[in-house]
Short mmCIF file of C-alpha atoms and ligand atoms in Angstrom, two decimals:
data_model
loop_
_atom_site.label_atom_id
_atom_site.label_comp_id
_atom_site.label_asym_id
_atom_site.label_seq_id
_atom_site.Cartn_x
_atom_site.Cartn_y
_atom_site.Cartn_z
CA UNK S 7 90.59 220.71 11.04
CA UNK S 8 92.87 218.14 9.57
CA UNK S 9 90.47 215.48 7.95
CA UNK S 10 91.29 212.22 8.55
CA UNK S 11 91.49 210.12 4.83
CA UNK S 12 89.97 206.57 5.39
CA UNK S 13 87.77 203.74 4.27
CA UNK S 14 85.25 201.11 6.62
CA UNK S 15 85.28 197.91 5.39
CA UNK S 16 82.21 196.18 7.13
CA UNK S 17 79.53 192.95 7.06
CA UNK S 18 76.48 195.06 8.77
CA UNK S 19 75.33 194.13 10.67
CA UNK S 20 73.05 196.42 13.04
CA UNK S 21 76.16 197.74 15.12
CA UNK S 22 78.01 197.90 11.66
CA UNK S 23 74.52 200.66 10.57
CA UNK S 24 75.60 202.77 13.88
CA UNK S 25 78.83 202.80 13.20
CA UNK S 26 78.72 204.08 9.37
CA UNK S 27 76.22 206.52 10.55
CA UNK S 28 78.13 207.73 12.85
CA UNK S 29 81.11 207.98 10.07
CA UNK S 30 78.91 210.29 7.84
CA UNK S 31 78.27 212.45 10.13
CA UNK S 32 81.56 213.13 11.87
CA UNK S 33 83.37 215.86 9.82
CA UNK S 34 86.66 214.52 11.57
CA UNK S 35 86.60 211.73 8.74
CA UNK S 36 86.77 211.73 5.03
CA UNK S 37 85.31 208.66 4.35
CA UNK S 38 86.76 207.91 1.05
CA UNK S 39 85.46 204.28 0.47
CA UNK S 40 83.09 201.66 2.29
CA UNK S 41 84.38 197.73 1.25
CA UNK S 42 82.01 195.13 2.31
CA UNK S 43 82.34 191.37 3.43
CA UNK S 44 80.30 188.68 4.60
CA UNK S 45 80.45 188.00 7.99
CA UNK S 46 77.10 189.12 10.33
CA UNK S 47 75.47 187.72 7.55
CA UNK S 48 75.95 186.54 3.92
CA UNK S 49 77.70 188.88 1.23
CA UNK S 50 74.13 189.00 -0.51
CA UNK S 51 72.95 191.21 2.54
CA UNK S 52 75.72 192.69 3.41
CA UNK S 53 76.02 194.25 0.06
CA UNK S 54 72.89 195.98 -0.02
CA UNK S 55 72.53 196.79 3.45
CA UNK S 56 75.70 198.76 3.28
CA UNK S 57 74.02 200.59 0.13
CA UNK S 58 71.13 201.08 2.05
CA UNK S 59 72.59 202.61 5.38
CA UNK S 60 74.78 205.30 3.23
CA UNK S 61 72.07 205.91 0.96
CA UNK S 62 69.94 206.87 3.67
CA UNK S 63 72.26 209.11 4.82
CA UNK S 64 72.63 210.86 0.74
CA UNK S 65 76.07 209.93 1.09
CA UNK S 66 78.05 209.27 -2.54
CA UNK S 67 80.98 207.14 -1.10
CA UNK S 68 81.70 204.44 -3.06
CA UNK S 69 80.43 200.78 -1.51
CA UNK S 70 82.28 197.95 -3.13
CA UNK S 71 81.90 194.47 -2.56
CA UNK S 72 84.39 192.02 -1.19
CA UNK S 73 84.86 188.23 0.38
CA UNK S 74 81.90 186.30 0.49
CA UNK S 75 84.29 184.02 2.72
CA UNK S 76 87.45 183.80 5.01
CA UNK S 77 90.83 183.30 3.25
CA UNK S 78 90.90 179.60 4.29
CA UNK S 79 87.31 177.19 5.88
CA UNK S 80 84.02 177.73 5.54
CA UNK S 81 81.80 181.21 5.86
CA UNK S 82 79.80 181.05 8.68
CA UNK S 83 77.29 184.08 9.57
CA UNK S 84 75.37 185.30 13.07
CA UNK S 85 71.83 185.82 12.79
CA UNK S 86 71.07 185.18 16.29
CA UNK S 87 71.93 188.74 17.03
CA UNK S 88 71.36 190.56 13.78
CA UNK S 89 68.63 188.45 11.90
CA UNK S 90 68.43 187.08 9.01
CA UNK S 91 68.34 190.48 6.55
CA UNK S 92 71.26 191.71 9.17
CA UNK S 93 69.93 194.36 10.22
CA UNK S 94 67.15 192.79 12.90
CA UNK S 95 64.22 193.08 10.81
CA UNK S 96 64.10 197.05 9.68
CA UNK S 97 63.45 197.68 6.35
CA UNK S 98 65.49 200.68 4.28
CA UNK S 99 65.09 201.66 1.06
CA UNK S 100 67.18 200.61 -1.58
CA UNK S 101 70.52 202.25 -1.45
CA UNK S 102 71.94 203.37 -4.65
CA UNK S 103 74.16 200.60 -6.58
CA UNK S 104 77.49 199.25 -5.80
CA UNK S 105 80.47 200.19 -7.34
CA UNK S 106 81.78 197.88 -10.01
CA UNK S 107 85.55 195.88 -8.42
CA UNK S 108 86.40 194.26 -5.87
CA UNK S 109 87.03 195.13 -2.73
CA UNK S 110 90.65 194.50 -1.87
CA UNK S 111 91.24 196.31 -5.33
CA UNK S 112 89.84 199.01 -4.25
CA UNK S 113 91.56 199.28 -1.06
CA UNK S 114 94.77 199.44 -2.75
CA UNK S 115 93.45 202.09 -5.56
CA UNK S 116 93.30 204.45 -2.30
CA UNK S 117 96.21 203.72 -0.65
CA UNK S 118 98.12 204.56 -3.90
CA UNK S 119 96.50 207.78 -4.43
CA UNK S 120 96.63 208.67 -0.63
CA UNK S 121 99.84 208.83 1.43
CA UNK S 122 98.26 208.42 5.04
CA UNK S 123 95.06 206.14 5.02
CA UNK S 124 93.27 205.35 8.31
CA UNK S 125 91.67 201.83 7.63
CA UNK S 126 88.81 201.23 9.98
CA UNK S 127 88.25 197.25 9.86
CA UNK S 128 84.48 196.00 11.81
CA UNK S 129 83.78 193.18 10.41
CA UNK S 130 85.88 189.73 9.61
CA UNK S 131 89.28 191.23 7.88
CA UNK S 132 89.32 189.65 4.39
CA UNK S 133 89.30 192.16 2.42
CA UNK S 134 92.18 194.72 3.96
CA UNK S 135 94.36 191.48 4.62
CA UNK S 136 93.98 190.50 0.99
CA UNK S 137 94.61 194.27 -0.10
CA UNK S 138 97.73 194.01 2.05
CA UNK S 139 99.22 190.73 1.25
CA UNK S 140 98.66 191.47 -2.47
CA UNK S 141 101.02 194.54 -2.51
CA UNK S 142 102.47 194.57 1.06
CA UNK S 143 104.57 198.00 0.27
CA UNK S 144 101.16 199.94 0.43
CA UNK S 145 101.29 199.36 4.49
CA UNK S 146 103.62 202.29 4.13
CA UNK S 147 100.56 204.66 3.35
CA UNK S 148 98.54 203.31 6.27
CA UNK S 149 98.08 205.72 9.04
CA UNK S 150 96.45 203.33 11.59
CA UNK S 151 94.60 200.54 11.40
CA UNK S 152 91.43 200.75 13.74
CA UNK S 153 90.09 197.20 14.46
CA UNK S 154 86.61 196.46 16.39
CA UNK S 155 88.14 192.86 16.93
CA UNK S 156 88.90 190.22 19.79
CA UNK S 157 88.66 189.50 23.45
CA UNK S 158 91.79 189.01 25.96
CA UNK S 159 88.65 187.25 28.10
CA UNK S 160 85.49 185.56 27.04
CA UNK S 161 84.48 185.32 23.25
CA UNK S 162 81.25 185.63 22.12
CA UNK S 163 80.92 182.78 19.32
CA UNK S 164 83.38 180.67 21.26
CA UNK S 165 83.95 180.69 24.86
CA UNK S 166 87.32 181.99 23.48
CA UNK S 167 86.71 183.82 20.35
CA UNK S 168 85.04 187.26 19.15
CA UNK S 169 82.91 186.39 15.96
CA UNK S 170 85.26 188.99 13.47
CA UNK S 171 89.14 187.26 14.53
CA UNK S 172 87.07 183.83 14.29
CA UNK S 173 85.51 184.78 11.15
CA UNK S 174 89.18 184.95 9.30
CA UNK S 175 92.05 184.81 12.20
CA UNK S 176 94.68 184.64 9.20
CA UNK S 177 93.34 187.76 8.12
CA UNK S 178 93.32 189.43 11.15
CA UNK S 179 96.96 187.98 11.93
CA UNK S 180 98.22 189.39 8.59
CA UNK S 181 97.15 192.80 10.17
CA UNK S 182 98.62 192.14 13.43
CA UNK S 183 101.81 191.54 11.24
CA UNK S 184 102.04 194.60 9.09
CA UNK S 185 104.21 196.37 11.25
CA UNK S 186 101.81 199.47 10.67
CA UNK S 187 99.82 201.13 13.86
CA UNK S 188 96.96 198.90 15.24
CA UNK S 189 94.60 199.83 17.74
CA UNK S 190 91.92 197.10 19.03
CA UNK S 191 88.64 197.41 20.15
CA UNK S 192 88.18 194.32 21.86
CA UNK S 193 84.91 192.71 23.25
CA UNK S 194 86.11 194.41 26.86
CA UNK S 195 85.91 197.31 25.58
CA UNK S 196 83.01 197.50 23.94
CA UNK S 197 81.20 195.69 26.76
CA UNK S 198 81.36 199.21 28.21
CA UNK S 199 79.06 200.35 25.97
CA UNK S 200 76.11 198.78 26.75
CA UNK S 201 72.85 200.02 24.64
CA UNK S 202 69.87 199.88 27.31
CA UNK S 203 65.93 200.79 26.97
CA UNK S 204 67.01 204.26 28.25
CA UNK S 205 69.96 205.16 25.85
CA UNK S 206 68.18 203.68 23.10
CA UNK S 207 65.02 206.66 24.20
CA UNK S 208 67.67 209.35 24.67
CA UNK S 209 69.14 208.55 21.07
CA UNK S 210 65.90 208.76 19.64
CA UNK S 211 64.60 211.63 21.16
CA UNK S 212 68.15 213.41 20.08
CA UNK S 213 66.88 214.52 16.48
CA UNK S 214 63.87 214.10 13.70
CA UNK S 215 66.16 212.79 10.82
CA UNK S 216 65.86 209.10 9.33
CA UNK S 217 68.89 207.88 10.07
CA UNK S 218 68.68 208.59 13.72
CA UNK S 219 64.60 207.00 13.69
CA UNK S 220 66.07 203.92 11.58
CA UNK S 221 69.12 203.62 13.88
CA UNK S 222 66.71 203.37 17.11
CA UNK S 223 64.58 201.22 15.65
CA UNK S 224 67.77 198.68 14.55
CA UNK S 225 68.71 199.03 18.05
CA UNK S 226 64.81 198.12 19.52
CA UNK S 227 65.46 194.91 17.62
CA UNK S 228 68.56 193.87 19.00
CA UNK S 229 68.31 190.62 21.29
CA UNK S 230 69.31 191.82 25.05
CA UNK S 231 72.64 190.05 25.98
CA UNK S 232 72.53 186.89 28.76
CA UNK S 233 76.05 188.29 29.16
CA UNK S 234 74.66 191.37 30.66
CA UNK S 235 71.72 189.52 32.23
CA UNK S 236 69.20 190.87 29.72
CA UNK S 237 70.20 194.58 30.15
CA UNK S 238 71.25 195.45 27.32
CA UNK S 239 73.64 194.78 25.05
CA UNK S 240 76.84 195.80 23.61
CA UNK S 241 77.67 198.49 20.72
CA UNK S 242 80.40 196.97 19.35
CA UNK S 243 81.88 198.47 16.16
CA UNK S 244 80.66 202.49 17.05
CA UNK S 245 83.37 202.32 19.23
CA UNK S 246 86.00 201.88 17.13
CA UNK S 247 84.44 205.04 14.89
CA UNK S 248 84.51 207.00 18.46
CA UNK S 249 88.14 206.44 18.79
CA UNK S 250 89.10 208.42 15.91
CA UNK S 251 87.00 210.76 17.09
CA UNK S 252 87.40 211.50 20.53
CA UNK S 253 89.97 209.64 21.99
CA UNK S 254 89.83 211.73 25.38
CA UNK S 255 86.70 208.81 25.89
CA UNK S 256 88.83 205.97 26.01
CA UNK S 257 92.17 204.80 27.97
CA UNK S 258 94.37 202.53 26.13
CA UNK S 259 97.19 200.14 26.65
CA UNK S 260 100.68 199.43 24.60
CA UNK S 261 100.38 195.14 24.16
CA UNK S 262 101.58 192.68 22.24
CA UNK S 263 98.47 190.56 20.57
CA UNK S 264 98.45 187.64 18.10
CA UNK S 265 96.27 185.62 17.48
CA UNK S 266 95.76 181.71 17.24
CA UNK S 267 95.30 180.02 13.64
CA UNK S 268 95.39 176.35 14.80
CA UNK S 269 92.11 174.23 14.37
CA UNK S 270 90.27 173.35 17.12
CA UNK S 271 88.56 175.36 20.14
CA UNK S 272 91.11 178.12 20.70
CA UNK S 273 90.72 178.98 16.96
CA UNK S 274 90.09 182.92 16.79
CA UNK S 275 91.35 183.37 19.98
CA UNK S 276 93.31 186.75 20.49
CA UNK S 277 96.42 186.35 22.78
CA UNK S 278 96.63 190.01 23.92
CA UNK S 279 99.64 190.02 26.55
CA UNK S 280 98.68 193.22 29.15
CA UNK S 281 100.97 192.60 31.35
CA UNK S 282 104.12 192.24 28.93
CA UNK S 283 104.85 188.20 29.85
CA UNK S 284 105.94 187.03 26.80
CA UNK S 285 108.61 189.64 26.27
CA UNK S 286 107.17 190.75 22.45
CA UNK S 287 107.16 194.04 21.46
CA UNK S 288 103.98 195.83 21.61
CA UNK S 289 102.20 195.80 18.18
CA UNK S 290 98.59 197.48 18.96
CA UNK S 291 97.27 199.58 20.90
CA UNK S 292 94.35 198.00 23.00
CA UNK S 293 91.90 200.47 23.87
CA UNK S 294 91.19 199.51 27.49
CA UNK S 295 88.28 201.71 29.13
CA UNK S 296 85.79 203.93 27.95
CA UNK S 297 83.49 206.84 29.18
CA UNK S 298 80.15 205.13 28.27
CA UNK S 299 77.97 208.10 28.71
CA UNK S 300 80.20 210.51 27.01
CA UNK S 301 80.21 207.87 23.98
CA UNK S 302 76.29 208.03 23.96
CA UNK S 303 76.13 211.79 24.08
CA UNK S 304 78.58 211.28 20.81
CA UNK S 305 76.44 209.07 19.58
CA UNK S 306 73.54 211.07 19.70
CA UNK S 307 74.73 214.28 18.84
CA UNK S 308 76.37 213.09 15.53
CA UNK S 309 73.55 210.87 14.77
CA UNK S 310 71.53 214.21 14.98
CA UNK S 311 72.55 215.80 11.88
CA UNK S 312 71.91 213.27 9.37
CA UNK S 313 68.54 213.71 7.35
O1 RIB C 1001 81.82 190.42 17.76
C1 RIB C 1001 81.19 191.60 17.33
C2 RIB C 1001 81.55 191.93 15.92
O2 RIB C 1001 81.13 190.88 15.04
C3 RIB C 1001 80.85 193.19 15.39
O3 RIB C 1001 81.64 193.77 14.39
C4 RIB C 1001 79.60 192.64 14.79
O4 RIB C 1001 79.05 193.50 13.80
C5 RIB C 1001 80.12 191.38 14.16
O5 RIB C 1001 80.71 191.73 12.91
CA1 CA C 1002 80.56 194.24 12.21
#
């Protein structure tokens, strides 16, 4: 097997926790670096959650921290859904420390030692936009970039925004612009992948290690969605993890997407164009559906082999 080289850069988050879990244990991926932002909440949780979550997994990938704030307004976090510690109220031990740097430095310290680097982006996109903008010529050493960003519908901190493109939408437009692969997990997408009461008992019941008891019990305290009319809710950034590893669970789409910069409501706003109306070029590759209970049977089987 061909490893994949890549780095998560993340704000968890509790879907952010599944979704570096699920990382570790996929053998598919050679996570090489974990860069962390504030977004889900503040940069001072952020940090150590992300040391937490890989430490209780033993892993020794480095976790540097990044932008406690977009490249231009104010930070602005969502504890409605994740709590205030970020990760709804479970406790993990103390991860080990940080890595000394910053975060967009050390973005671009990998892609100059590695020639094809998948960068897997779930949280507001400070960090790799900043890594990118300071030495554009290192797109040419990025693989893919694999987004959990966006909504062509409804939004979910605006009626027309997802929370990571409104978080930093120049950010996420300087990776819309790099001319390197892009593939989008939007909010429609991940919809698809609704956690219930029952998926959340089949997960749990999949294994005895920690990771898979503490990732249960993040999902337990996740608010259910009035989206979904209190079913469940959405697993949002595991999905973009899933992609690299078993694409055969999703359909996708060739599209052109931007998205909008200008103050005011439609701020954050993706424009993804399905139907090819405004004549652009593709520049992403929108994942479109997805085989929910296939991505749950991932879910739990990885999930299974962590300690
Ligand atoms: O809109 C959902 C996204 O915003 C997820 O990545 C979640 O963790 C938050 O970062
Ligand atoms: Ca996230």
């Amino acid at each position: 097997m061909t490893r994949r080289v890549c780095l998560i850069d993340t704000d968890p988050g509790t879907d952010d926790a599944i979704a570096l879990w699920l990382a570790l244990a996929s053998p598919e991926l050679d996570l090489r670096l974990v860069t962390v932002a504030g977004g889900n909440v503040g940069l001072d949780r952020t940090l150590p959650n992300a040391r937490a979550i890989l430490g209780l997994a033993g892993s020794a990938v480095p976790v540097v921290a990044g932008a406690d704030r977009p490249l231009l307004g104010a930070f602005t976090s969502e504890t409605r859904v994740h709590g205030a510690d970020g990760l709804g109220g479970v406790v993990l031990p103390e991860g080990p420390p940080a890595t000394p740097g910053i975060a967009a430095d050390a973005i671009r310290d990998l892609l100059r030692a590695e020639s094809r680097v998948t960068l897997i982006g779930i949280g507001p996109a400070t960090n790799i936009a900043l890594a990118l903008a300071t030495e554009p010529g290192l797109a040419a050493h990025v693989a893919e970039i694999v987004l959990m960003t966006g909504a062509w519908a409804e939004g979910n901190i605006t009626p027309e925004a997802e929370f990571n493109a409104w978080s930093d939408p120049e950010a996420l437009a300087v990776l819309l612009g790099c001319g390197r692969p892009v593939t989008l997990a939007t909010l429609e997408l991940t919809a698809q992948a609704l956690v219930t009461p029952a998926r959340v008992a089949a997960l749990r019941a999949a294994g005895q290690g920690a990771c898979l008891a503490a990732a249960a019990r993040i999902l337990d305290g996740v608010p259910p969605s009035r989206r979904f009319g209190h079913r469940g809710f959405p697993l949002h950034d595991p999905c973009a993890i899933a992609w690299l590893l078993a694409p055969g669970l999703f359909t996708t789409r060739d599209v052109h997407a931007d998205v909008c910069c200008a103050p005011g409501a439609s701020r954050g706003r993706t424009l993804v164009d399905r139907w090819g109306r405004t004549g652009q070029a593709a520049n992403a590759r929108l994942l479109e559906t997805l085989d929910a209970d296939g991505f749950f049977a991932l879910l739990a089987g990885r999930l299974a082999v962590l300690r």
